[in-house]
mmCIF file of C-alpha atoms and ligand atoms in Angstrom:
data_model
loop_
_atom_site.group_PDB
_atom_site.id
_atom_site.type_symbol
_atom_site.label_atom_id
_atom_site.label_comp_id
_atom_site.label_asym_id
_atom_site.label_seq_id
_atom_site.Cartn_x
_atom_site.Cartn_y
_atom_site.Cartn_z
ATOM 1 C CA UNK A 1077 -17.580 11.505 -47.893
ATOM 2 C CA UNK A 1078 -15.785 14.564 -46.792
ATOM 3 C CA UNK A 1079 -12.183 14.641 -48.334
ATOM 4 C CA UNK A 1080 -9.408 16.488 -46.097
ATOM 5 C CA UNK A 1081 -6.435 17.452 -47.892
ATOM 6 C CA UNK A 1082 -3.491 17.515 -45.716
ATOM 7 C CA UNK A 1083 0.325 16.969 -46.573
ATOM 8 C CA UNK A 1084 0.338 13.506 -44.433
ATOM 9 C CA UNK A 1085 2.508 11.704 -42.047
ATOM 10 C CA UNK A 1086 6.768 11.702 -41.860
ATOM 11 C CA UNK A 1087 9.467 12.597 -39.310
ATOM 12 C CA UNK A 1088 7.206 9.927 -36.977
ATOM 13 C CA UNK A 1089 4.539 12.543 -36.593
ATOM 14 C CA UNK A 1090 1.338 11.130 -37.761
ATOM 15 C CA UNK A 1091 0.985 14.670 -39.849
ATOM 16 C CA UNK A 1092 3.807 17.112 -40.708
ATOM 17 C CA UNK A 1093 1.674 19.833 -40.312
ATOM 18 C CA UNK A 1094 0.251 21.084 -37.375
ATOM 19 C CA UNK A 1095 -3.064 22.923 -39.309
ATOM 20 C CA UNK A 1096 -3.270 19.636 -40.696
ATOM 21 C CA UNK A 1097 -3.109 17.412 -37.716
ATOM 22 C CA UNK A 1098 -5.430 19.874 -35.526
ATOM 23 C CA UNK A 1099 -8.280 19.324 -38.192
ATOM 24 C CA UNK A 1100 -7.717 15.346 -38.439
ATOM 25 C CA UNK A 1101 -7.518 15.333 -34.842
ATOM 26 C CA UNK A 1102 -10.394 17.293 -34.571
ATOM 27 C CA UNK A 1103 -12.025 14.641 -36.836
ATOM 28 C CA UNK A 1104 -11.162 11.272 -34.852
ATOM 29 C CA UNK A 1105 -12.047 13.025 -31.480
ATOM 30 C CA UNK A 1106 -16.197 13.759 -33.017
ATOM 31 C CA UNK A 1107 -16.325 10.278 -35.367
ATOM 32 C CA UNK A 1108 -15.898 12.214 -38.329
ATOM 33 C CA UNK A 1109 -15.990 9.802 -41.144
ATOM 34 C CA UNK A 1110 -13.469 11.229 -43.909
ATOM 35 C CA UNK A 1111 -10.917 10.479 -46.403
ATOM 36 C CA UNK A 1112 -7.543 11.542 -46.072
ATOM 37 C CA UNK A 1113 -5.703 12.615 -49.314
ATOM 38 C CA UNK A 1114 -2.288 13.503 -48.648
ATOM 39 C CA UNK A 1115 -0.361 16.471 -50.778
ATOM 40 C CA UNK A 1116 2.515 18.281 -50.980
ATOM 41 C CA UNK A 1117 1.128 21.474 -52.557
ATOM 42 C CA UNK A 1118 -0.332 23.673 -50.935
ATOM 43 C CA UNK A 1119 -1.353 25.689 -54.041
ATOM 44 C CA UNK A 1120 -3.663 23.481 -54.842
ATOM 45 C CA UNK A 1121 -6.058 24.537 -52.099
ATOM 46 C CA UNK A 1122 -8.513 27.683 -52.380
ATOM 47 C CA UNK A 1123 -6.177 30.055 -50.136
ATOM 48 C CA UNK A 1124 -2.757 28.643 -51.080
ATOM 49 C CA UNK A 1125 -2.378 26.580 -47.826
ATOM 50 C CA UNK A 1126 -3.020 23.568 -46.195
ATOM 51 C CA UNK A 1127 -5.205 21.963 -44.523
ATOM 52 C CA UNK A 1128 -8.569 22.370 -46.815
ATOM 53 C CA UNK A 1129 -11.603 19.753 -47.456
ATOM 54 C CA UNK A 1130 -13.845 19.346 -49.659
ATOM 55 C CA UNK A 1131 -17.923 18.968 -48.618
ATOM 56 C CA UNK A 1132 -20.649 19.084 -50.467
ATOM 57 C CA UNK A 1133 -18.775 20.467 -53.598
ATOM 58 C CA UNK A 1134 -17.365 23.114 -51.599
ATOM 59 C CA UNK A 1135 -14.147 23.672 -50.732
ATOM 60 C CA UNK A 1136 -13.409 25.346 -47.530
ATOM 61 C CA UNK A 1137 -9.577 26.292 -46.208
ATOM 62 C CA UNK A 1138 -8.146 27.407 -42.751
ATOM 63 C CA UNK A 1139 -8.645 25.048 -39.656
ATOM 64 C CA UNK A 1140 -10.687 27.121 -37.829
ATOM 65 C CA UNK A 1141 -13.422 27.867 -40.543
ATOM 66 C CA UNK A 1142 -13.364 23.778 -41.435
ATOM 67 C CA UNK A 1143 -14.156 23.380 -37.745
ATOM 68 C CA UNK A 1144 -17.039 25.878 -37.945
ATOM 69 C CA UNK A 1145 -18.495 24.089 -40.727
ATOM 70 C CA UNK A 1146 -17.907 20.399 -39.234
ATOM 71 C CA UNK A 1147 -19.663 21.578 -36.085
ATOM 72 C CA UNK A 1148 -22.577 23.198 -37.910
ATOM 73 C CA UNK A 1149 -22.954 20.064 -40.474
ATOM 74 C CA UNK A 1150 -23.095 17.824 -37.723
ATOM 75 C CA UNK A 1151 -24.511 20.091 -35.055
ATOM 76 C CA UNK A 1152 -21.023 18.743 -32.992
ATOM 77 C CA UNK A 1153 -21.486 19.896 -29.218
ATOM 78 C CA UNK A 1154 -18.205 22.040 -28.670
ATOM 79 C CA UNK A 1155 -18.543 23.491 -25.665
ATOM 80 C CA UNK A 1156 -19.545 20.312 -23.676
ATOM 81 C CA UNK A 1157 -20.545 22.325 -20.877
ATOM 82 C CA UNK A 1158 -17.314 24.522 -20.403
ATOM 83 C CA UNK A 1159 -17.262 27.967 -19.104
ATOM 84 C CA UNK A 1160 -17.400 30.921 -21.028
ATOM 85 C CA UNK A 1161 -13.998 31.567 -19.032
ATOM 86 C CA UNK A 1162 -12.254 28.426 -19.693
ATOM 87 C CA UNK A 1163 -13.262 28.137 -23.695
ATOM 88 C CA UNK A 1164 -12.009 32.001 -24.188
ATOM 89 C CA UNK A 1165 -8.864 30.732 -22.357
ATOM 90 C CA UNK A 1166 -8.502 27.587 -24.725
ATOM 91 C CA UNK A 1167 -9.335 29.960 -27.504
ATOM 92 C CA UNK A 1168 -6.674 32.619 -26.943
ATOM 93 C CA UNK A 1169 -4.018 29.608 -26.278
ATOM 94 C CA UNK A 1170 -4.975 28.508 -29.676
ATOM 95 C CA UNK A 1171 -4.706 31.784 -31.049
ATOM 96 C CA UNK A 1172 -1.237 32.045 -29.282
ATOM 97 C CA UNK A 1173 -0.099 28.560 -30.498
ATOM 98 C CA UNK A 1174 -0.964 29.046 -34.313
ATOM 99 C CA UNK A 1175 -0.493 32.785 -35.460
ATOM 100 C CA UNK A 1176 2.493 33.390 -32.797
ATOM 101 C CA UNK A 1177 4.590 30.078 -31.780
ATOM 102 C CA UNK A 1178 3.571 28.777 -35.716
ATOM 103 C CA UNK A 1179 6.052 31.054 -36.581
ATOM 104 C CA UNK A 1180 9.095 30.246 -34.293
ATOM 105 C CA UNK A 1181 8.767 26.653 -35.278
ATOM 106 C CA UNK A 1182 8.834 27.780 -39.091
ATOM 107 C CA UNK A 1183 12.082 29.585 -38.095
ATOM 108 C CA UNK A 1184 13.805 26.137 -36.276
ATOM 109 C CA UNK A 1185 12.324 23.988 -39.256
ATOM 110 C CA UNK A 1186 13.545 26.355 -42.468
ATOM 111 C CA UNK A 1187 15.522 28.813 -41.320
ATOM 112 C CA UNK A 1188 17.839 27.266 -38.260
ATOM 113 C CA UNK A 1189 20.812 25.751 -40.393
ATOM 114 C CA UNK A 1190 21.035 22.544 -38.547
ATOM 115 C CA UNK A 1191 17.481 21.727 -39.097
ATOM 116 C CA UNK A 1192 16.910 23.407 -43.004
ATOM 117 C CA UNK A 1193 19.031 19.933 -44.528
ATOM 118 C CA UNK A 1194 16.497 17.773 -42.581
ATOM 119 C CA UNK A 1195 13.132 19.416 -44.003
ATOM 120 C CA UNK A 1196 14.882 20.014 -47.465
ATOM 121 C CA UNK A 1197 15.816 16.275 -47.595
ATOM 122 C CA UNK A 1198 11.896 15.675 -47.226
ATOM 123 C CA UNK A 1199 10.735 18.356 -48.956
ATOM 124 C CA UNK A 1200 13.126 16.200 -51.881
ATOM 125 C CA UNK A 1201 11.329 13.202 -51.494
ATOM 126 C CA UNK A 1202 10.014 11.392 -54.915
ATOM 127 C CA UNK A 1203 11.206 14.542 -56.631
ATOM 128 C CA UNK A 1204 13.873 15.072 -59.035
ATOM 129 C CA UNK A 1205 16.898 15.988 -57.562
ATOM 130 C CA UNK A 1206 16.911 19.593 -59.359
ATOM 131 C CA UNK A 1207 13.811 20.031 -59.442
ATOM 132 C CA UNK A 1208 13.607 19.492 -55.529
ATOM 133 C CA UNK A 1209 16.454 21.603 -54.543
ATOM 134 C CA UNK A 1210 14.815 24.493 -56.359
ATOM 135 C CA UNK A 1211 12.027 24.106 -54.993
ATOM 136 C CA UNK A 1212 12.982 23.902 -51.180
ATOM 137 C CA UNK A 1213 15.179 26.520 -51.619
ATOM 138 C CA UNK A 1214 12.388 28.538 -53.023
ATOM 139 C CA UNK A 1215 10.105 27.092 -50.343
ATOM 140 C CA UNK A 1216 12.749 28.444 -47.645
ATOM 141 C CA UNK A 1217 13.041 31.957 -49.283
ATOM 142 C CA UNK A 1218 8.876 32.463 -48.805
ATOM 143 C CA UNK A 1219 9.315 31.141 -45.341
ATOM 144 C CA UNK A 1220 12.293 33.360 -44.821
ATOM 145 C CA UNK A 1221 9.733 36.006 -46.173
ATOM 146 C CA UNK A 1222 6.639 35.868 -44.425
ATOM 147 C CA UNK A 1223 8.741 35.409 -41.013
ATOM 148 C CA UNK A 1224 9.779 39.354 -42.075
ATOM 149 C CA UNK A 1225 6.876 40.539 -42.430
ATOM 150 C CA UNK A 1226 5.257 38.525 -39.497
ATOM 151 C CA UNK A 1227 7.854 40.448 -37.381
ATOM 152 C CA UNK A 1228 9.298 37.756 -35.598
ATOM 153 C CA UNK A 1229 12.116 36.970 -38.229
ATOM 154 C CA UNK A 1230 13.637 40.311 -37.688
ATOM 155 C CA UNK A 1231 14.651 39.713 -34.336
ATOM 156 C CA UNK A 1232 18.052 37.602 -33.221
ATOM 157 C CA UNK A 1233 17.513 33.803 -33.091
ATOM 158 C CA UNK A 1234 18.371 33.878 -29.634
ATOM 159 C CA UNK A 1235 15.348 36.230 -29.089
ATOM 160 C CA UNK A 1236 13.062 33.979 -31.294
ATOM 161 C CA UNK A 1237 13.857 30.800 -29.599
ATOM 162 C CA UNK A 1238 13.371 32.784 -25.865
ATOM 163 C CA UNK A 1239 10.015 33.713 -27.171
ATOM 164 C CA UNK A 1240 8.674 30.567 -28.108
ATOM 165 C CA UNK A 1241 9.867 28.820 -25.031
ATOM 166 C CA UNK A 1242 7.820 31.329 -23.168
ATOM 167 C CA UNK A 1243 4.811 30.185 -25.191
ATOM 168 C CA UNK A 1244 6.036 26.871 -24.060
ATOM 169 C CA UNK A 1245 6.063 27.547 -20.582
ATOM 170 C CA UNK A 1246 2.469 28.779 -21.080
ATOM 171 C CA UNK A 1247 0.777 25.679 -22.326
ATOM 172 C CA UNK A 1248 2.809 23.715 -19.184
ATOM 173 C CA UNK A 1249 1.043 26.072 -16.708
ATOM 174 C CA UNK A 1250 -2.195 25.555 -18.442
ATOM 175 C CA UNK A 1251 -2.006 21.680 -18.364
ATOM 176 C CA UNK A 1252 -1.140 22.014 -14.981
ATOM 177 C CA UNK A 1253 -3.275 19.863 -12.642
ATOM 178 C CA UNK A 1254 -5.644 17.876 -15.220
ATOM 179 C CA UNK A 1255 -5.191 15.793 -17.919
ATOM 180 C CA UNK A 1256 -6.265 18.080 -20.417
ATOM 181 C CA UNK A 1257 -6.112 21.533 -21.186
ATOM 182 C CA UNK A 1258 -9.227 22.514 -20.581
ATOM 183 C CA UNK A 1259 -9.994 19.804 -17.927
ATOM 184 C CA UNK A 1260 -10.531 15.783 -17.388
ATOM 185 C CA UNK A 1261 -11.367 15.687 -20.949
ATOM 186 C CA UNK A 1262 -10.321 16.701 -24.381
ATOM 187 C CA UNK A 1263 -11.797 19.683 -25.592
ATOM 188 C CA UNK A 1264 -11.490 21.119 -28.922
ATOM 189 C CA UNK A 1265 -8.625 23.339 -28.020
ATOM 190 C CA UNK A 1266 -6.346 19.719 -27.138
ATOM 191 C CA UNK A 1267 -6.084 19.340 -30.950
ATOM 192 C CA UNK A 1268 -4.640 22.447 -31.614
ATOM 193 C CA UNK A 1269 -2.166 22.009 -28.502
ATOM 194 C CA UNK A 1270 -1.600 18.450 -29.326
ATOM 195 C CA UNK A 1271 -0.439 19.060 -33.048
ATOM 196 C CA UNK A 1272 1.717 22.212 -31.962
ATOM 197 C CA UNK A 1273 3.363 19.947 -28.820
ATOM 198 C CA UNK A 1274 4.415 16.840 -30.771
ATOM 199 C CA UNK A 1275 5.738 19.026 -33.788
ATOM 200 C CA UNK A 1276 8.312 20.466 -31.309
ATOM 201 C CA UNK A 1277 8.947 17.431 -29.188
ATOM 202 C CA UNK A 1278 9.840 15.727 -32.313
ATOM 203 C CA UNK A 1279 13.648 14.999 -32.234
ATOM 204 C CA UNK A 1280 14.229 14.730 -35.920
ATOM 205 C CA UNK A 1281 14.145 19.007 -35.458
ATOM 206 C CA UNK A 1282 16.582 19.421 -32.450
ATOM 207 C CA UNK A 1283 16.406 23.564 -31.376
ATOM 208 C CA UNK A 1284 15.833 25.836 -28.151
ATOM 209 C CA UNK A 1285 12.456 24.811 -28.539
ATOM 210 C CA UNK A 1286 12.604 20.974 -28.410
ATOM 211 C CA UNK A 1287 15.150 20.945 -25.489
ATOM 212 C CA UNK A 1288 12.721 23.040 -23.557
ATOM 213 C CA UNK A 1289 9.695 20.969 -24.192
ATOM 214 C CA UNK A 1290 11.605 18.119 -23.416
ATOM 215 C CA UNK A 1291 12.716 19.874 -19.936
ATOM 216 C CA UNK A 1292 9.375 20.218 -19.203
ATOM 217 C CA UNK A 1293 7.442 16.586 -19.034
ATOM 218 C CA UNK A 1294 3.842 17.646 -18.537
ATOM 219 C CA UNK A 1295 4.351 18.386 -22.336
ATOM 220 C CA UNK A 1296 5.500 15.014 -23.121
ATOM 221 C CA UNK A 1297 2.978 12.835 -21.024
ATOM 222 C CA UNK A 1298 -0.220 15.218 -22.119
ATOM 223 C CA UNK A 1299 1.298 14.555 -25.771
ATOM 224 C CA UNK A 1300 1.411 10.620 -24.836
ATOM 225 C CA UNK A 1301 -2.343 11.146 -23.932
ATOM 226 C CA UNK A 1302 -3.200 12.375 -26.911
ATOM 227 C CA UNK A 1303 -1.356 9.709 -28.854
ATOM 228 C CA UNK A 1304 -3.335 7.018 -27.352
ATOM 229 C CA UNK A 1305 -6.519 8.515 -27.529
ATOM 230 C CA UNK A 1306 -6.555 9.485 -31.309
ATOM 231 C CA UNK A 1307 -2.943 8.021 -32.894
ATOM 232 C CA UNK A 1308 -3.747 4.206 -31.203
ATOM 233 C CA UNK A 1309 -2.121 3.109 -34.618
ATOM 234 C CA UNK A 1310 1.196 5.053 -34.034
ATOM 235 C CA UNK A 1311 2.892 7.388 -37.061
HETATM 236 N N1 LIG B 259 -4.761 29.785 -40.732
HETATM 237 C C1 LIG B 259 -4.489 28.600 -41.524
HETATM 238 C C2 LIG B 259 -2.996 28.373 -41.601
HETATM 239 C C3 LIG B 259 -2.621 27.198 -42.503
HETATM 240 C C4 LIG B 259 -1.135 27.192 -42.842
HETATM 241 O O1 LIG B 259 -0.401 28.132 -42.544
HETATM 242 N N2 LIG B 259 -0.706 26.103 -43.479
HETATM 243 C C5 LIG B 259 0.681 25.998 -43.894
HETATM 244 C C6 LIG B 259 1.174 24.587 -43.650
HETATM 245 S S1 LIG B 259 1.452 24.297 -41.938
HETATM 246 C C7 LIG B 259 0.750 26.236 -45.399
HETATM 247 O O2 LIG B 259 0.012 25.650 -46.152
HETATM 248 N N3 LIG B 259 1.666 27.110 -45.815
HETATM 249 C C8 LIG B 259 1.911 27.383 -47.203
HETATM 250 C C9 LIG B 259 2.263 28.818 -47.449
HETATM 251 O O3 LIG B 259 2.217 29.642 -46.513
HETATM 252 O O4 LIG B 259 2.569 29.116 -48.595
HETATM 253 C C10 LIG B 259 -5.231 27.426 -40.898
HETATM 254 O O5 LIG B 259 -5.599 27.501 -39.712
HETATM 255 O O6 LIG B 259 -5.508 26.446 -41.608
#
């Protein structure tokens, strides 16, 4: 049985993560029999992140490369007859969703003072009290970090927030006129989309970034889609 470590539901999301929830929704949408474990370090995986699995005594990290392997295991039909034009433009939203918009929503979760008491309050859950306020506030200094050298944490949070609703704005236009993004039915692409959408509709993290998906209900109903499609059993 293939094991995916992921750090589990909360916030009523059905995974905190959205790495995590692409590759579990990646899972249910091909019948991928597995076993959840749920963790809160990310350490303890091969690269230092989350999500990983492990297969056939390997481990194997990063959501993109555990995809790769599930579809090669299980010779999983991917493409299900898609252009070449429409999969490189699910591919490049992807792209845009996790190694550019990842970040802004780092910044509203860790970094954005009204949000950083709601994540450290989680992050504090079945934790000593000093021992989990060290350890969020360490947690928010390596976010704090990596959004530096990423680039994007140097700029104003005005800026950031404009950004990522831009990115917003970008997945509405997409979604425009079918169901899903890539068409009348889910494509691989609709779990990274769907994990990145319901993070930031959530209203437990209110920012720039929520109000705008909000203001913008393609978002909301496509997410809605999703949900009953693969999250039938709610959070
Ligand atoms: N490219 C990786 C990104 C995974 C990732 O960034 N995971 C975050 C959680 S959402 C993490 O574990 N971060 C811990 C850290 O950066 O130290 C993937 O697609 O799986």
């Amino acid at each position: 049985m293939i094991k995916l470590y992921r750090f589990g539901p909360g916030l009523g999301l059905p995974e905190l993560s959205p790495f995590c929830m692409k590759v579990e929704t990646f899972m249910r949408m091909f019948d991928i029999q597995h076993k959840s474990q749920f963790i809160r370090n990310p350490q303890a995986g091969p690269n230092g992140k989350l999500p990983f699995i492990k297969a056939e005594d390997l481990l194997i990290a990063d959501s993109f490369l555990i995809i790769d392997y599930l579809v090669e295991r299980f010779s999983l039909d991917i493409k299900q007859g898609l252009s070449a034009k429409a999969l490189a433009s699910g591919y490049m939203m992807c792209r845009m969703l996790e190694e550019h918009f990842y970040w802004i929503m780092m910044y509203s979760r860790w970094v954005d003072k009204t949000n950083w008491p709601v994540i450290k309050s989680l992050l504090m859950e079945n934790m000593p009290p000093g021992v989990g306020s060290f350890i969020s506030l360490m947690t928010r200094g390596h976010v704090k970090r990596q959004l530096l050298a990423q680039g994007l944490g140097r700029h104003k949070p005005e800026i950031i927030y404009q950004l990522g609703c831009r990115d917003l704005s970008t997945v509405a236009d997409l979604l425009s006129g079918s169901p899903f993004l890539l068409g009348e039915e889910p494509s691989v692409y609709d779990a990274t989309a769907h994990a990145f959408l319901a993070g930031t509709l959530c209203t437990t993290f209110p920012s720039p970034l929520q109000q705008h998906a909000q203001s913008l209900p393609i978002l909301t109903e496509y997410c809605e889609r999703m949900n009953q499609r693969y999250y039938p059993e709610g959070e």
